[in-house]
Amino acid sequence: MGEINKPNKNLKPSSSSSSFIGDFFAHVYQSIQSKKGLSIALLLGFVACFGFLASQLQFEEDITKLIPSNGQSDITNKVLKEVNFADRIILLLEKNPNGTLNDLTDYADQFIDSVNLNCAEYVADIQGKVSDKDILNTLDFIYQNLPLFLEEKNYTQIANLIQEDSINEITQNNYKSLISPMGMVSRKTILKDPLGLSFMGLKKLEQLNIGDNFRLHNNYLVTKDEKNLLLFISPTLPANETNQNALFVERLKTIATQLNQLFDHKTQGEYYGTTMVAVANAQQIKHDIQTTISIAMSILLILLIFFYRNLFIPLILFLPTLLGGLFAIGLLFIIKTKTSAISLGIGSVLLGITLDYSLHILTHYRNNQDIKQLYKDVALPILMSSFTTAVAFLCLLFLSSEALRDLGLFAAISVVGSSVFALLLIPQVYRPSQKDTVRSTNFIDHFAAFNFDKSKLFILTCVALLVVACFNYKKVGFNQDISKLNYQSEELKATEKKLDGLMNTASKSVYIAAHGNSVESALAQNDAIFQELEKLKAEDKILNFSSVGAVVLSKKSQEQKIATWNAFWDANKKVELQNNL
């Protein structure tokens, strides 16, 4: 098995280089042999030191680290870090056939109380419940800033309202409202705004709606068919803080489980959102890393034990690989303190590469137990092989993907470290004996002994496959849907599908954030974006949009609207209104 991995004997390095490097490692070997106690202490110190450094390394489980970054994407990421609208968690409450609309609102009340009690440090705000006070404050705000909420068509309506017959009708309706049971609530609004101009501005807020399929019931946002209720949770932490968010998500699930049991057969709640998906991704990444490394190590151990008929030899072969990996992780902490967990998961492929160095040395040592000759034969080829492999991995540093850059750095350090540890440790801990002689009785030996270059059938098969590949390589397609990078459990997929039926999420909403060097420049850009979106909607090129551009205006737009208001209320209009009143 080891003979398969030997370097090509026809590509021998210069004798002077081999002799120098071989003599160096032979000298190190003799020094270790003469000072075993000190050497063991140094090894244990190395393991303790780099083990501590490796334990301090923080792992990022953000799947987006695989996506290449450039100047434009860096700006986008900067904006997204400051704007956390995409990090909200949606609680979807669904009424069962035996439930009522009040069950939905009762569930929501208890949920808000439970979250405030158990998850207060994780939650910045819960939206979806509108109090009477909020409604009155909104009307008051609109009244104080009414010119900013009016459009050109509203002034035509106002001109009709200030006519004498319209004022008489409005006054009669206001009187009926004041003497009704609702008069206590509406009195303040009527006295301040008897013509109801604020309600014209209130329609402007419809631009902020998430859809036209919702209405308010008991101050909660429910669907018009009264089957669903939505709450929106704004976390204090960004979605990529998966370590702490995992605790938050676990608490939310516990609350939902308890309330689902309490409202069994009446109402059920389930979550969806970027934070939920990010935590699911992080947990899946950890699981995948453990699975891939476990499978790789298990298969290699089984093959090596089967081949060598010895349990001790495979463990020896893995020792340099483990030390090389520990060295790489510890050094990564010194270089950047944080690294992508995905890169370490992909790095499981290094097990096969780094294991080869130990196999080379062990195979040569079994056939030639002269230490000087051993190092002269294998030291330079092993180091050259590791350095060229490391250089290939270091080429990943030129890519724009942070996760792949981390992979290149980790793999390069690990490969070089493993090769050096293999040269130092394998001859120290392994002593060839007659019992270790491998008998060519298993399928691996028969497979290795087969002369592929002399098999006409094998050569013809390879040629045929090559010809077929030449005609079919263009048919290979690549999945360009970047959302497929995210892992979603079946539970999350089911919730997403339900939300799509309510909010049309499958239409792939696009978030647009205006940014600039100042608030005013950002608002000016947002004004232009809002006008363009209105145009696209009018042309049926987009289904719908929600934007603060309807109510949050730049200074220039505000001045224009105030000028329009002042121009409308000229001296004649004011006199006419006073006379009609």
Coordinates of C-alpha atoms in Angstrom, one line a residue:
M1 CA 0.0 0.0 0.0
G2 CA 2.8 2.4 0.8
E3 CA 4.6 1.6 -2.5
I4 CA 1.7 3.2 -4.4
N5 CA 2.5 6.6 -2.8
K6 CA 6.2 6.6 -3.5
P7 CA 7.7 9.5 -5.4
N8 CA 8.8 8.8 -9.0
K9 CA 12.3 7.4 -8.8
N10 CA 13.2 8.9 -12.1
L11 CA 12.7 12.4 -10.6
K12 CA 15.5 12.3 -8.0
P13 CA 16.5 15.6 -6.4
S14 CA 20.2 16.7 -6.4
S15 CA 22.4 14.5 -4.2
S16 CA 23.7 17.5 -2.3
S17 CA 20.3 18.8 -1.4
S18 CA 19.1 15.3 -0.3
S19 CA 22.3 14.8 1.7
F20 CA 22.1 18.2 3.5
I21 CA 18.4 17.8 4.4
G22 CA 18.8 14.1 5.2
D23 CA 21.8 14.9 7.5
F24 CA 19.8 17.6 9.2
F25 CA 16.9 15.3 10.1
A26 CA 19.3 12.5 11.0
H27 CA 21.0 14.8 13.4
V28 CA 17.6 15.8 14.9
Y29 CA 16.7 12.2 15.2
Q30 CA 19.9 11.4 17.2
S31 CA 19.3 14.5 19.4
I32 CA 15.8 13.3 20.2
Q33 CA 17.1 9.8 20.9
S34 CA 19.7 11.1 23.3
K35 CA 17.3 13.4 25.1
K36 CA 14.1 11.5 25.2
G37 CA 12.8 13.1 28.4
L38 CA 13.3 16.6 27.2
S39 CA 11.9 15.7 23.8
I40 CA 8.7 14.2 25.3
A41 CA 8.4 17.3 27.5
L42 CA 8.7 19.6 24.5
L43 CA 6.1 17.6 22.6
L44 CA 3.7 17.7 25.5
G45 CA 4.4 21.5 25.9
F46 CA 3.7 21.9 22.2
V47 CA 0.4 20.0 22.4
A48 CA -0.7 22.0 25.5
C49 CA 0.3 25.4 24.0
F50 CA -1.3 24.9 20.6
G51 CA -4.2 23.0 22.2
F52 CA -4.9 26.2 24.2
L53 CA -4.6 28.4 21.2
A54 CA -6.8 26.2 19.2
S55 CA -9.5 26.3 21.9
Q56 CA -9.5 30.1 21.7
L57 CA -10.1 30.2 18.0
Q58 CA -13.7 31.4 17.2
F59 CA -15.5 29.7 14.4
E60 CA -17.9 31.5 12.1
E61 CA -20.8 29.4 10.8
D62 CA -22.0 31.9 8.3
I63 CA -22.8 30.2 5.0
T64 CA -22.5 33.5 3.1
K65 CA -18.7 33.4 3.8
L66 CA -18.5 31.1 0.8
I67 CA -19.8 33.9 -1.5
P68 CA -17.1 35.9 -3.1
S69 CA -16.9 39.5 -2.0
N70 CA -15.8 42.6 -3.8
G71 CA -16.1 46.4 -3.4
Q72 CA -19.8 46.5 -4.2
S73 CA -20.6 43.5 -1.9
D74 CA -18.6 45.0 0.9
I75 CA -20.7 48.1 0.8
T76 CA -23.8 46.0 0.7
N77 CA -22.6 44.0 3.8
K78 CA -21.8 47.3 5.6
V79 CA -25.3 48.6 4.9
L80 CA -27.0 45.3 6.0
K81 CA -25.1 45.3 9.3
E82 CA -26.6 48.7 10.1
V83 CA -30.1 47.8 8.8
N84 CA -31.4 44.8 10.5
F85 CA -34.8 44.5 8.8
A86 CA -34.0 41.1 7.4
D87 CA -33.1 39.6 10.8
R88 CA -36.7 39.6 12.0
I89 CA -38.3 36.3 13.2
I90 CA -41.9 35.7 12.1
L91 CA -44.3 33.9 14.4
L92 CA -47.1 32.4 12.4
L93 CA -50.1 31.4 14.3
E94 CA -52.6 29.2 12.6
K95 CA -56.1 28.6 13.8
N96 CA -57.3 24.9 13.8
P97 CA -60.9 24.0 12.9
N98 CA -61.8 23.8 16.6
G99 CA -60.3 27.2 17.3
T100 CA -61.6 30.7 17.3
L101 CA -60.2 34.1 16.4
N102 CA -60.0 34.9 20.1
D103 CA -57.8 31.9 20.5
L104 CA -55.3 33.4 18.1
T105 CA -55.2 36.7 20.0
D106 CA -55.0 34.9 23.4
Y107 CA -52.1 32.8 22.2
A108 CA -50.4 36.0 21.0
D109 CA -50.9 37.7 24.4
Q110 CA -49.4 34.8 26.3
F111 CA -46.6 34.5 23.8
I112 CA -45.6 38.2 24.2
D113 CA -45.7 37.8 28.0
S114 CA -43.6 34.7 27.9
V115 CA -41.0 36.3 25.6
N116 CA -40.7 39.4 27.7
L117 CA -40.2 37.1 30.8
N118 CA -37.8 34.6 29.4
C119 CA -36.1 36.2 26.4
A120 CA -35.9 39.9 27.2
E121 CA -32.2 40.1 26.6
Y122 CA -32.5 38.7 23.1
V123 CA -35.5 40.7 21.9
A124 CA -35.4 44.4 20.9
D125 CA -39.1 44.7 19.9
I126 CA -42.2 42.6 19.0
Q127 CA -44.3 44.1 16.2
G128 CA -47.8 43.0 15.2
K129 CA -49.8 44.4 18.0
V130 CA -51.1 48.0 17.7
S131 CA -52.4 49.7 20.8
D132 CA -55.1 52.4 20.8
K133 CA -52.5 54.8 22.1
D134 CA -50.3 54.1 19.0
I135 CA -53.2 54.8 16.7
L136 CA -53.9 58.2 18.4
N137 CA -50.2 59.1 18.4
T138 CA -50.0 58.2 14.7
L139 CA -53.0 60.4 13.8
D140 CA -51.5 63.2 15.9
F141 CA -48.2 62.9 14.1
I142 CA -49.9 63.0 10.7
Y143 CA -51.9 66.1 11.7
Q144 CA -48.8 68.0 12.8
N145 CA -47.0 67.1 9.6
L146 CA -50.0 66.9 7.3
P147 CA -48.5 68.8 4.2
L148 CA -45.9 66.1 4.0
F149 CA -48.5 63.3 3.7
L150 CA -50.6 64.9 1.0
E151 CA -50.5 64.3 -2.8
E152 CA -51.7 66.6 -5.6
K153 CA -55.0 64.7 -5.8
N154 CA -55.7 65.3 -2.1
Y155 CA -55.9 69.1 -2.6
T156 CA -58.8 68.6 -5.0
Q157 CA -60.6 66.6 -2.3
I158 CA -59.9 69.3 0.3
A159 CA -61.3 72.0 -2.0
N160 CA -64.5 70.0 -2.1
L161 CA -64.6 69.5 1.6
I162 CA -64.4 73.2 2.5
Q163 CA -67.6 73.9 0.5
E164 CA -70.6 74.9 2.6
D165 CA -72.7 71.8 1.9
S166 CA -69.8 69.5 2.6
I167 CA -69.0 71.2 5.9
N168 CA -72.6 70.9 7.0
E169 CA -72.6 67.2 6.3
I170 CA -69.3 66.7 8.1
T171 CA -70.5 68.7 11.1
Q172 CA -73.6 66.5 11.4
N173 CA -71.6 63.3 11.3
N174 CA -69.2 64.7 13.9
Y175 CA -72.1 65.5 16.2
K176 CA -73.5 62.0 15.9
S177 CA -70.0 60.5 16.6
L178 CA -69.6 62.7 19.7
I179 CA -72.9 61.7 21.3
S180 CA -72.3 58.0 20.5
P181 CA -70.5 55.5 22.9
M182 CA -67.4 56.0 20.8
G183 CA -67.5 59.8 21.5
M184 CA -65.0 59.5 24.4
V185 CA -62.4 58.1 22.0
S186 CA -63.1 60.2 19.0
R187 CA -63.7 63.6 20.8
K188 CA -60.0 64.6 20.8
T189 CA -59.5 63.8 17.2
I190 CA -62.7 65.6 16.0
L191 CA -61.9 68.8 18.0
K192 CA -58.4 68.9 16.6
D193 CA -59.3 67.9 13.0
P194 CA -63.0 68.4 12.3
L195 CA -62.7 68.0 8.6
G196 CA -60.8 64.7 8.9
L197 CA -57.8 65.8 6.8
S198 CA -55.5 63.5 8.9
F199 CA -57.3 60.4 7.4
M200 CA -56.1 61.5 3.9
G201 CA -52.5 61.4 5.2
L202 CA -53.2 58.1 6.9
K203 CA -53.7 56.4 3.6
K204 CA -50.2 57.3 2.8
L205 CA -49.1 54.8 5.4
E206 CA -50.5 52.0 3.3
Q207 CA -47.2 52.1 1.4
L208 CA -45.7 50.5 4.5
N209 CA -48.1 47.6 4.4
I210 CA -46.8 44.0 4.0
G211 CA -49.8 43.2 1.9
D212 CA -53.5 43.7 1.4
N213 CA -54.4 40.3 2.9
F214 CA -54.4 41.6 6.5
R215 CA -56.6 43.6 8.9
L216 CA -56.6 44.5 12.6
H217 CA -58.5 42.5 15.2
N218 CA -58.1 43.2 18.9
N219 CA -55.2 45.3 17.9
Y220 CA -53.5 42.3 16.2
L221 CA -52.5 41.8 12.6
V222 CA -54.7 38.9 11.3
T223 CA -55.5 37.6 7.8
K224 CA -58.8 38.6 6.3
D225 CA -60.0 34.9 6.5
E226 CA -59.3 35.1 10.2
K227 CA -57.2 31.9 10.1
N228 CA -53.7 33.3 10.8
L229 CA -52.0 35.9 13.0
L230 CA -48.5 37.3 12.5
L231 CA -46.0 38.7 15.0
F232 CA -42.6 40.0 14.1
I233 CA -39.7 39.7 16.5
S234 CA -36.7 41.9 16.2
P235 CA -33.7 40.2 17.8
T236 CA -31.0 42.3 19.5
L237 CA -28.3 40.2 17.9
P238 CA -27.6 39.9 14.2
A239 CA -28.4 36.6 12.5
N240 CA -24.7 35.6 12.1
E241 CA -24.3 35.5 15.9
T242 CA -25.3 31.9 15.9
N243 CA -23.7 30.8 19.2
Q244 CA -25.9 33.1 21.3
N245 CA -28.8 32.9 18.9
A246 CA -28.9 29.2 19.3
L247 CA -29.9 29.7 23.0
F248 CA -32.5 32.3 21.9
V249 CA -34.0 30.0 19.3
E250 CA -34.1 27.1 21.8
R251 CA -36.0 29.3 24.3
L252 CA -38.5 30.4 21.5
K253 CA -39.1 26.8 20.6
T254 CA -39.7 25.9 24.2
I255 CA -42.3 28.7 24.5
A256 CA -44.0 27.6 21.3
T257 CA -44.1 24.0 22.5
Q258 CA -45.7 24.9 25.8
L259 CA -48.3 27.2 24.2
N260 CA -49.0 24.7 21.4
Q261 CA -49.8 22.1 24.1
L262 CA -51.9 24.7 26.0
F263 CA -53.9 25.6 22.8
D264 CA -54.0 22.0 21.5
H265 CA -56.5 21.5 18.7
K266 CA -57.2 25.3 18.7
T267 CA -54.1 27.2 17.6
Q268 CA -50.6 26.3 16.7
G269 CA -47.5 28.5 16.3
E270 CA -44.4 28.1 14.3
Y271 CA -41.4 30.3 13.5
Y272 CA -39.5 31.5 10.4
G273 CA -36.8 34.0 9.7
T274 CA -33.1 34.7 8.9
T275 CA -32.1 33.9 12.5
M276 CA -33.9 30.6 12.5
V277 CA -32.3 29.6 9.2
A278 CA -28.8 30.8 10.3
V279 CA -29.0 28.7 13.5
A280 CA -30.2 25.7 11.5
N281 CA -27.2 26.2 9.1
A282 CA -24.7 26.4 12.0
Q283 CA -26.0 23.3 13.6
Q284 CA -26.0 21.4 10.3
I285 CA -22.4 22.6 9.6
K286 CA -21.2 21.3 12.9
H287 CA -23.0 18.0 12.3
D288 CA -21.6 17.8 8.7
I289 CA -18.0 18.5 9.9
Q290 CA -18.3 15.8 12.6
T291 CA -19.8 13.4 10.1
T292 CA -17.3 13.9 7.3
I293 CA -14.3 13.7 9.5
S294 CA -15.6 10.6 11.4
I295 CA -16.4 8.8 8.1
A296 CA -13.0 9.7 6.6
M297 CA -11.1 8.6 9.7
S298 CA -13.2 5.4 10.1
I299 CA -12.7 4.3 6.5
L300 CA -9.0 5.0 6.6
L301 CA -8.5 3.2 9.9
I302 CA -10.4 0.2 8.7
L303 CA -8.4 0.0 5.5
L304 CA -5.1 0.4 7.4
I305 CA -5.9 -2.1 10.1
F306 CA -7.1 -4.6 7.4
F307 CA -3.9 -4.0 5.4
Y308 CA -1.3 -4.1 8.2
R309 CA -3.2 -6.6 10.4
N310 CA -2.1 -4.3 13.3
L311 CA -4.0 -1.7 15.4
F312 CA -0.9 0.2 16.5
I313 CA 0.5 1.1 13.1
P314 CA -2.7 3.0 11.9
L315 CA -2.6 5.0 15.1
I316 CA 1.0 5.9 14.5
L317 CA 0.2 7.0 11.0
F318 CA -2.6 9.4 12.2
L319 CA -0.4 11.0 14.8
P320 CA 1.5 13.5 12.5
T321 CA -1.8 14.4 10.8
L322 CA -3.5 15.2 14.1
L323 CA -0.5 17.3 15.3
G324 CA -0.3 19.1 11.9
G325 CA -4.0 19.9 12.2
L326 CA -3.5 21.2 15.8
F327 CA -0.6 23.3 14.7
A328 CA -2.6 24.8 11.8
I329 CA -5.6 25.7 14.0
G330 CA -3.4 27.2 16.7
L331 CA -1.5 29.3 14.2
L332 CA -4.8 30.4 12.6
F333 CA -5.8 31.9 16.0
I334 CA -2.5 33.9 16.1
I335 CA -3.1 35.1 12.5
K336 CA -6.8 36.1 12.6
T337 CA -8.6 34.8 15.8
K338 CA -11.7 33.9 13.8
T339 CA -12.1 31.4 11.0
S340 CA -14.8 29.8 9.0
A341 CA -16.0 26.5 10.4
I342 CA -17.0 25.5 6.8
S343 CA -13.3 25.7 5.7
L344 CA -12.3 23.2 8.5
G345 CA -15.2 20.9 7.4
I346 CA -13.9 21.0 3.8
G347 CA -10.4 20.4 5.2
S348 CA -11.4 16.8 6.0
V349 CA -10.0 16.0 2.6
L350 CA -6.5 16.7 4.1
L351 CA -6.7 13.4 6.0
G352 CA -5.9 11.4 2.9
I353 CA -3.2 13.9 1.7
T354 CA -1.3 14.2 5.0
L355 CA -1.6 10.5 5.7
D356 CA 0.5 9.8 2.6
Y357 CA 3.6 11.3 4.2
S358 CA 3.5 8.9 7.1
L359 CA 2.9 6.0 4.7
H360 CA 5.9 6.9 2.6
I361 CA 8.2 7.1 5.6
L362 CA 6.9 4.0 7.3
T363 CA 7.1 1.9 4.1
H364 CA 10.7 3.1 3.5
Y365 CA 11.6 2.4 7.1
R366 CA 10.3 -1.1 6.9
N367 CA 12.5 -1.8 3.9
N368 CA 15.6 0.1 5.0
Q369 CA 16.3 0.6 8.8
D370 CA 19.3 2.8 8.2
I371 CA 18.2 6.2 9.6
K372 CA 20.7 8.2 7.6
Q373 CA 19.8 6.5 4.4
L374 CA 16.1 6.7 5.2
Y375 CA 16.2 10.5 5.6
K376 CA 18.4 10.9 2.6
D377 CA 15.8 9.0 0.5
V378 CA 12.6 10.5 1.8
A379 CA 13.2 13.8 3.5
L380 CA 13.6 16.1 0.5
P381 CA 10.8 14.4 -1.6
I382 CA 8.4 14.6 1.3
L383 CA 9.1 18.2 2.0
M384 CA 9.0 19.2 -1.7
S385 CA 5.7 17.3 -2.0
S386 CA 4.2 19.2 1.0
F387 CA 5.5 22.6 -0.1
T388 CA 4.1 22.2 -3.6
T389 CA 0.7 21.1 -2.2
A390 CA 0.8 24.0 0.3
V391 CA 1.5 26.5 -2.5
A392 CA -1.5 25.1 -4.5
F393 CA -3.7 25.7 -1.4
L394 CA -2.3 29.1 -0.8
C395 CA -3.5 30.1 -4.3
L396 CA -7.0 30.2 -2.6
L397 CA -5.8 33.4 -0.8
F398 CA -6.3 35.2 -4.1
L399 CA -10.0 34.4 -4.2
S400 CA -12.7 36.7 -3.0
S401 CA -14.4 34.1 -0.8
E402 CA -13.4 34.4 2.8
A403 CA -14.2 30.8 3.6
L404 CA -12.0 29.5 0.8
R405 CA -9.2 31.8 1.9
D406 CA -9.5 30.3 5.3
L407 CA -9.4 26.9 3.8
G408 CA -6.2 27.7 1.8
L409 CA -4.4 29.0 4.9
F410 CA -5.5 26.1 7.1
A411 CA -4.7 23.4 4.5
A412 CA -1.2 24.9 3.6
I413 CA -0.1 25.1 7.3
S414 CA -1.6 21.6 8.0
V415 CA 0.1 19.9 5.1
V416 CA 3.6 21.4 5.8
G417 CA 3.2 20.7 9.6
S418 CA 2.1 17.1 9.0
S419 CA 5.0 16.4 6.7
V420 CA 7.5 17.7 9.3
F421 CA 5.9 15.8 12.1
A422 CA 5.9 12.7 10.0
L423 CA 9.6 13.0 9.4
L424 CA 10.3 13.6 13.1
L425 CA 7.9 11.1 14.8
I426 CA 7.4 8.1 12.6
P427 CA 11.0 6.8 12.9
Q428 CA 10.9 7.6 16.7
V429 CA 7.7 5.7 17.6
Y430 CA 7.8 2.9 15.0
R431 CA 10.3 0.0 15.1
P432 CA 10.0 -2.5 12.3
S433 CA 9.9 -6.1 13.2
Q434 CA 9.6 -9.4 11.5
K435 CA 5.9 -9.6 12.6
D436 CA 5.1 -6.5 10.6
T437 CA 5.9 -8.1 7.3
V438 CA 2.8 -7.7 5.2
R439 CA 1.6 -10.7 3.4
S440 CA 0.1 -10.2 -0.1
T441 CA -3.1 -12.0 0.6
N442 CA -5.7 -9.3 0.6
F443 CA -7.5 -7.5 -2.2
I444 CA -5.5 -4.3 -1.7
D445 CA -2.3 -6.1 -2.6
H446 CA -3.9 -7.7 -5.7
F447 CA -5.2 -4.3 -6.8
A448 CA -1.8 -2.6 -6.3
A449 CA 0.0 -5.4 -8.1
F450 CA -2.2 -5.0 -11.2
N451 CA -0.4 -3.5 -14.2
F452 CA -2.9 -1.0 -15.5
D453 CA -0.5 0.3 -18.2
K454 CA -0.3 -3.2 -19.8
S455 CA -4.1 -3.8 -19.8
K456 CA -5.5 -3.1 -23.3
L457 CA -9.0 -3.4 -22.0
F458 CA -8.4 -0.7 -19.3
I459 CA -6.6 1.6 -21.8
L460 CA -9.4 1.3 -24.4
T461 CA -12.0 1.9 -21.7
C462 CA -10.2 5.1 -20.6
V463 CA -10.0 6.3 -24.2
A464 CA -13.7 5.6 -24.8
L465 CA -14.6 7.5 -21.7
L466 CA -12.4 10.4 -22.8
V467 CA -14.1 10.6 -26.2
V468 CA -17.6 10.5 -24.6
A469 CA -16.5 13.2 -22.2
C470 CA -15.3 15.5 -25.0
F471 CA -18.8 15.4 -26.6
N472 CA -20.8 15.8 -23.3
Y473 CA -18.8 18.2 -21.1
K474 CA -20.8 21.2 -22.3
K475 CA -24.0 19.6 -21.1
V476 CA -23.0 19.9 -17.5
G477 CA -25.1 22.5 -15.8
F478 CA -24.4 24.5 -12.6
N479 CA -27.0 25.4 -10.0
Q480 CA -27.0 29.2 -10.0
D481 CA -29.6 29.5 -7.2
I482 CA -27.5 30.9 -4.4
S483 CA -30.3 30.3 -1.9
K484 CA -29.5 26.6 -2.2
L485 CA -26.4 27.2 -0.1
N486 CA -28.7 27.6 2.9
Y487 CA -29.9 24.5 4.8
Q488 CA -33.5 24.5 5.8
S489 CA -35.2 21.7 7.8
E490 CA -38.5 20.3 6.6
E491 CA -40.2 22.2 9.4
L492 CA -38.8 25.6 8.2
K493 CA -39.6 24.7 4.6
A494 CA -43.2 24.0 5.6
T495 CA -43.5 27.3 7.5
E496 CA -42.0 29.2 4.6
K497 CA -44.6 27.7 2.2
K498 CA -47.4 28.8 4.5
L499 CA -46.0 32.3 4.7
D500 CA -45.7 32.4 0.9
G501 CA -49.4 31.8 0.7
L502 CA -50.0 34.8 2.9
M503 CA -47.3 37.2 1.9
N504 CA -46.1 35.9 -1.5
T505 CA -42.5 35.4 -0.2
A506 CA -41.7 33.0 -3.0
S507 CA -41.7 35.9 -5.4
K508 CA -38.2 36.5 -4.0
S509 CA -38.4 39.9 -2.4
V510 CA -35.5 42.3 -3.1
Y511 CA -34.4 44.6 -0.3
I512 CA -33.2 48.0 -1.5
A513 CA -31.3 50.2 1.0
A514 CA -30.3 53.8 0.1
H515 CA -27.0 54.9 1.6
G516 CA -24.9 58.0 1.4
N517 CA -22.4 60.2 3.2
S518 CA -25.2 62.0 5.1
V519 CA -28.8 61.4 6.1
E520 CA -29.9 63.9 3.5
S521 CA -28.1 62.3 0.6
A522 CA -29.5 58.9 1.6
L523 CA -33.0 60.3 1.7
A524 CA -32.5 62.0 -1.7
Q525 CA -31.5 58.6 -3.1
N526 CA -34.5 57.0 -1.5
D527 CA -36.9 59.5 -3.0
A528 CA -35.6 58.6 -6.5
I529 CA -35.9 54.9 -5.7
F530 CA -39.5 55.4 -4.5
Q531 CA -40.5 57.2 -7.7
E532 CA -38.9 54.4 -9.8
L533 CA -40.7 51.7 -7.9
E534 CA -44.0 53.5 -8.3
K535 CA -43.4 53.6 -12.0
L536 CA -42.5 49.9 -12.2
K537 CA -45.6 48.9 -10.2
A538 CA -47.8 51.0 -12.6
E539 CA -46.2 49.1 -15.5
D540 CA -46.9 45.7 -13.7
K541 CA -43.2 44.9 -13.7
I542 CA -43.3 44.3 -10.0
L543 CA -46.0 42.7 -7.9
N544 CA -45.9 45.2 -5.0
F545 CA -43.5 47.1 -2.8
S546 CA -43.3 48.6 0.6
S547 CA -41.2 51.7 1.2
V548 CA -40.7 54.4 3.8
G549 CA -40.1 56.7 0.8
A550 CA -43.8 57.5 1.0
V551 CA -43.5 59.1 4.4
V552 CA -39.8 59.8 5.1
L553 CA -38.8 62.5 2.6
S554 CA -35.6 64.4 1.8
K555 CA -35.4 68.0 2.8
K556 CA -35.9 69.1 -0.8
S557 CA -39.1 67.1 -1.1
Q558 CA -40.4 68.3 2.2
E559 CA -39.9 71.9 1.1
Q560 CA -41.8 71.3 -2.1
K561 CA -44.7 69.8 -0.3
I562 CA -44.8 72.6 2.3
A563 CA -44.7 75.2 -0.6
T564 CA -47.7 73.4 -2.3
W565 CA -49.6 73.5 1.0
N566 CA -49.0 77.2 1.5
A567 CA -49.9 77.9 -2.1
F568 CA -53.2 76.1 -1.7
W569 CA -54.2 78.0 1.4
D570 CA -54.1 81.5 0.0
A571 CA -56.0 84.4 1.5
N572 CA -59.2 83.7 -0.6
K573 CA -59.3 80.0 0.6
K574 CA -59.0 81.0 4.2
V575 CA -61.7 83.6 4.0
E576 CA -64.0 81.2 2.1
L577 CA -63.5 78.5 4.8
Q578 CA -64.2 81.0 7.6
N579 CA -67.4 82.1 5.9
N580 CA -68.6 78.6 5.4
L581 CA -67.9 77.7 9.0

